[in-house]
Amino acid sequence: MRILLMGNPNVGKSALFSRLTGVNVIVSNYPGTTVEFKKGTMRLGEQWVEVIDVPGAYTLEPTTKAEEIAIEMLKNGDVVINVVDATNLERNLYLTLQLLERKIPVIVALNIWDEAKHKGILIDVERLEKLLNTPFVPTVAITGEGIKELVSMLSRLCSVKAQTKRG
Ligand SMILES: Nc1nc2c(ncn2[C@@H]2O[C@H](COP(=O)(O)OP(=O)(O)OP(=O)(O)O)[C@@H](O)[C@H]2O)c(=O)[nH]1
Ligand SMILES: [Mg+2]
């Protein structure tokens, strides 16, 4: 099982990656490129899953090498955690909508939730979930707020995915 952390540049993907994974992190270059990514593991109930910190992307219609690689990685992922900047939701949801068109399960981490609150930005999480038909979890990667909820949602999606893979 492979979990992909995907999202725009500078939204907290790597901060979330560190929260989710342990010490055995490998940094590699994508074959034939200078684009780096990190790979780690995390325990989800009974199973160990791979977590990948995918290079930042604004769109799945690639305009940069990093975006090309993000799209390549998407082909071999099982579940996407789409990390979005809650203070900049509109711009970030552009990629979310493109991800949702793919056949892969997506959880949206509404990261930088602390700053959004601080700025008085109100986000109707339930309404977003209903509109886009996918789970949204508010998170603050730098403090760990919401990580428990994110992991439990991830557990749920991964067990469904594991069942469909077997059957
Ligand atoms: N206030 C706040 N800052 C955050 C949060 N998550 C990440 N940051 C900060 O946002 C900046 C970017 O975080 P990264 O984890 O490097 O973001 P990234 O998406 O991996 O960035 P790239 O790899 O450059 O695309 C850092 O300064 C983090 O400390 C959060 O939930 N709240
Ligand atoms: Mg990063």
Coordinates of C-alpha atoms in Angstrom, one line a residue, residues 67-154:
E67 CA 4.7 18.3 -11.8
E68 CA 5.6 15.7 -14.4
I69 CA 7.1 13.5 -11.7
A70 CA 4.1 14.1 -9.4
I71 CA 1.9 12.7 -12.2
E72 CA 4.1 9.7 -12.7
M73 CA 4.0 8.9 -9.0
L74 CA 0.2 9.2 -9.0
K75 CA 0.1 6.2 -11.4
N76 CA 1.6 4.0 -8.7
G77 CA -0.2 5.3 -5.6
D78 CA -3.1 3.7 -3.7
V79 CA -4.4 6.6 -1.7
V80 CA -3.7 10.4 -1.9
I81 CA -3.5 12.8 1.0
N82 CA -4.1 16.0 -0.8
V83 CA -2.5 18.7 1.4
V84 CA -4.1 22.1 1.0
D85 CA -3.4 25.5 2.5
A86 CA -6.6 26.4 4.3
T87 CA -5.7 30.1 4.0
N88 CA -5.7 29.8 0.3
L89 CA -8.4 27.3 -0.4
E90 CA -9.7 28.5 -3.7
R91 CA -6.3 28.3 -5.5
N92 CA -5.5 24.9 -3.8
L93 CA -8.8 23.3 -4.7
Y94 CA -7.8 23.5 -8.4
L95 CA -5.5 20.5 -7.9
T96 CA -8.0 18.8 -5.6
L97 CA -10.6 18.8 -8.4
Q98 CA -8.1 17.3 -10.8
L99 CA -7.2 14.6 -8.3
L100 CA -10.8 13.8 -7.8
E101 CA -11.2 13.1 -11.5
R102 CA -8.7 10.2 -11.1
K103 CA -9.8 6.8 -9.9
I104 CA -7.7 7.1 -6.7
P105 CA -9.2 7.7 -3.2
V106 CA -8.4 11.2 -1.9
I107 CA -8.4 12.6 1.7
V108 CA -8.0 16.4 1.8
A109 CA -5.9 17.7 4.7
L110 CA -7.0 21.3 5.4
N111 CA -3.6 22.2 6.6
I112 CA -2.4 25.6 8.1
W113 CA -5.8 25.5 9.9
D114 CA -4.3 27.5 12.7
E115 CA -3.5 30.5 10.5
A116 CA -6.9 30.2 8.7
K117 CA -8.6 30.5 12.1
H118 CA -6.3 33.3 13.1
K119 CA -7.2 35.2 10.0
G120 CA -10.9 34.6 10.6
I121 CA -11.4 32.5 7.5
L122 CA -14.5 30.3 8.0
I123 CA -14.5 27.0 6.1
D124 CA -17.6 24.8 6.1
V125 CA -15.9 21.4 6.2
E126 CA -19.1 19.4 6.1
R127 CA -20.3 21.3 3.1
L128 CA -17.0 20.8 1.2
E129 CA -17.2 17.0 2.0
K130 CA -20.7 16.8 0.6
L131 CA -20.0 18.9 -2.4
L132 CA -16.8 17.0 -3.4
N133 CA -17.8 13.7 -2.0
T134 CA -14.5 13.1 -0.3
P135 CA -13.3 13.5 3.3
F136 CA -11.7 16.8 4.6
V137 CA -9.7 16.9 7.8
P138 CA -8.4 20.1 9.4
T139 CA -4.8 19.8 10.4
V140 CA -1.9 21.8 11.8
A141 CA 1.2 19.9 10.7
I142 CA 3.6 21.9 12.9
T143 CA 1.7 21.1 16.2
G144 CA 0.1 17.8 15.3
E145 CA -3.4 19.0 15.6
G146 CA -5.8 16.8 13.5
I147 CA -3.2 14.2 12.7
K148 CA -5.0 11.5 14.8
E149 CA -8.2 12.2 12.8
L150 CA -6.2 12.1 9.5
V151 CA -4.7 8.8 10.4
S152 CA -8.0 7.3 11.4
M153 CA -9.5 8.4 8.1
L154 CA -6.5 7.0 6.2

